[in-house]
Amino acid sequence: MSTINGQVSHWFDKLPELRPKLPGDRDADVCIVGAGYTGLWTAYYLKRADPSLRITILEARFAGFGASGRNGGWLSGLVPGDRHRMAKTHGREKVLAWQRALNESVDEVMEVSAREGIDAGAVKGGTLEIARNPAQAARLAATVAEERRWGNEVTELTKHEAAQRIQFDGVVSAYHTPHCARIQPAALACGLADAVERLGVTIHEQSAVIEIQPGKAVTRSGTLRAPIVLRATEGFTPALPGLHRRWLPMNSSMIATEPIPAEIWDRIGWQGRETVGDTAHGFFYAQRTVDDRIAIGGRSVPYRFGSRTDRDGQVPARTIGLLTDVLHTILPQVRDIPIAHGWCGVLAVPRDWEAGVALDRTTGLGWAGGYVGHGVTAANLAGRTLADLVLARDTPITDLPWVGHQSRDWEPEPLRWLGVRSLYLAYKLADRHETGGRRSTSPIARVADIVTRKPH
């Protein structure tokens, strides 16, 4: 059968029935722009803390349309930023607290999902990280030491021990960390939208916000006035006036196979439903899905000129081919399994690769995001933090180092496009360089990391 391309993502077996648009001018106590994870979690915790609040969410398309319904399904404690840089400005103890809060948020999402009857297919199998050449193995060993310095539990695995979990081809070394659950991301987003509606939150879909000002959010069908307006637009933020260079919409692509027969799974393993990634510069991320497919992603076309975004998840055919090649290289057992779906979406990358959460009490404007691809769990912590900030509650999470963090804007075009394209070409060359048997990271990649200020 032919591969489905786009149609938002494979995680939506059918697109949801749309909620009504904003029907003219309205008032609320809190307006949230964006019905992805960040906006939905913020509404959830606000409404539970104060049921009297009138909360309205404005969404351009439908709940989960953006990265929340297209990601790799890693409910992970990965930090959306550089812990060393944060420690220099805020102190090591605050960064350790941030890491613990993210790890605990994995369980928080699972507990809320169980309480609200959201079946997101969550299995907390942890993450298996693999290396497939000596340079990758050196980085993997350094990462193990780094994670332990930040209080994370990590188990080093030999080639044989890794193969007992999953029969990947060409693995040199690996490690496992428990702080991750496999989920079906769109099921979480849609279930969470239903949950906040049950609590009394109003969601207006088909209501793209074209301007945010203190006290109001403007759509083409009306203006929502509220003393608190929170922006939760992640990769679509550059479309808003005055924010075109605030965050870069980084593109990430995925494919999913047809369901894989039980006899092939018997040869592969993957019984623990671990999420899987590697230490290449052009890394992949993968999961065994609820319905026994393999979903795998990477960044073939990382950025489109002028901060443009995709059209409903459509991805270049060559990207589907490249991801298919990666899958067949690491798991030749599935070479005869057709690819069912290819799609893409955007995530937000601040110029310093540091996410943030903030509320200006003078203007009533707040925001959260810039998760650099680690937002599935971070959005829950951000939503709880925004809720505490709105309610003027001084809590441990409002004292975490990303609260109030601001990044400088990205460079104007064409510098932005030339820079990102050149850097990712450098990473691709570095991966080729390392396949020749180098025992350490290619100097090409080291220079690229310095230029991007990307966390190591």
mmCIF file with all atom_site columns, C-alpha atoms in Angstrom, residues 19 37 122 137 156 216 287 313 358 383 427 443:
data_model
loop_
_atom_site.group_PDB
_atom_site.id
_atom_site.type_symbol
_atom_site.label_atom_id
_atom_site.label_alt_id
_atom_site.label_comp_id
_atom_site.label_asym_id
_atom_site.label_entity_id
_atom_site.label_seq_id
_atom_site.pdbx_PDB_ins_code
_atom_site.Cartn_x
_atom_site.Cartn_y
_atom_site.Cartn_z
_atom_site.occupancy
_atom_site.B_iso_or_equiv
_atom_site.pdbx_formal_charge
_atom_site.auth_seq_id
_atom_site.auth_comp_id
_atom_site.auth_asym_id
_atom_site.auth_atom_id
_atom_site.pdbx_PDB_model_num
ATOM 1  C CA . ARG A 1 19  ? -15.171 22.724 18.447 1.00 0.00 ? 19  ARG A CA 1
ATOM 2  C CA . TYR A 1 37  ? 0.046   20.437 26.118 1.00 0.00 ? 37  TYR A CA 1
ATOM 3  C CA . ALA A 1 122 ? 1.622   4.975  28.770 1.00 0.00 ? 122 ALA A CA 1
ATOM 4  C CA . ALA A 1 137 ? 30.318  5.287  22.272 1.00 0.00 ? 137 ALA A CA 1
ATOM 5  C CA . GLU A 1 156 ? 25.420  1.151  31.488 1.00 0.00 ? 156 GLU A CA 1
ATOM 6  C CA . LYS A 1 216 ? -6.889  40.896 25.079 1.00 0.00 ? 216 LYS A CA 1
ATOM 7  C CA . GLN A 1 287 ? 9.146   3.880  20.069 1.00 0.00 ? 287 GLN A CA 1
ATOM 8  C CA . GLY A 1 313 ? 2.294   17.617 8.424  1.00 0.00 ? 313 GLY A CA 1
ATOM 9  C CA . ALA A 1 358 ? 7.086   33.782 32.763 1.00 0.00 ? 358 ALA A CA 1
ATOM 10 C CA . GLY A 1 383 ? 1.575   24.433 33.052 1.00 0.00 ? 383 GLY A CA 1
ATOM 11 C CA . TYR A 1 427 ? 26.430  17.714 11.767 1.00 0.00 ? 427 TYR A CA 1
ATOM 12 C CA . PRO A 1 443 ? 35.879  18.488 15.376 1.00 0.00 ? 443 PRO A CA 1
#
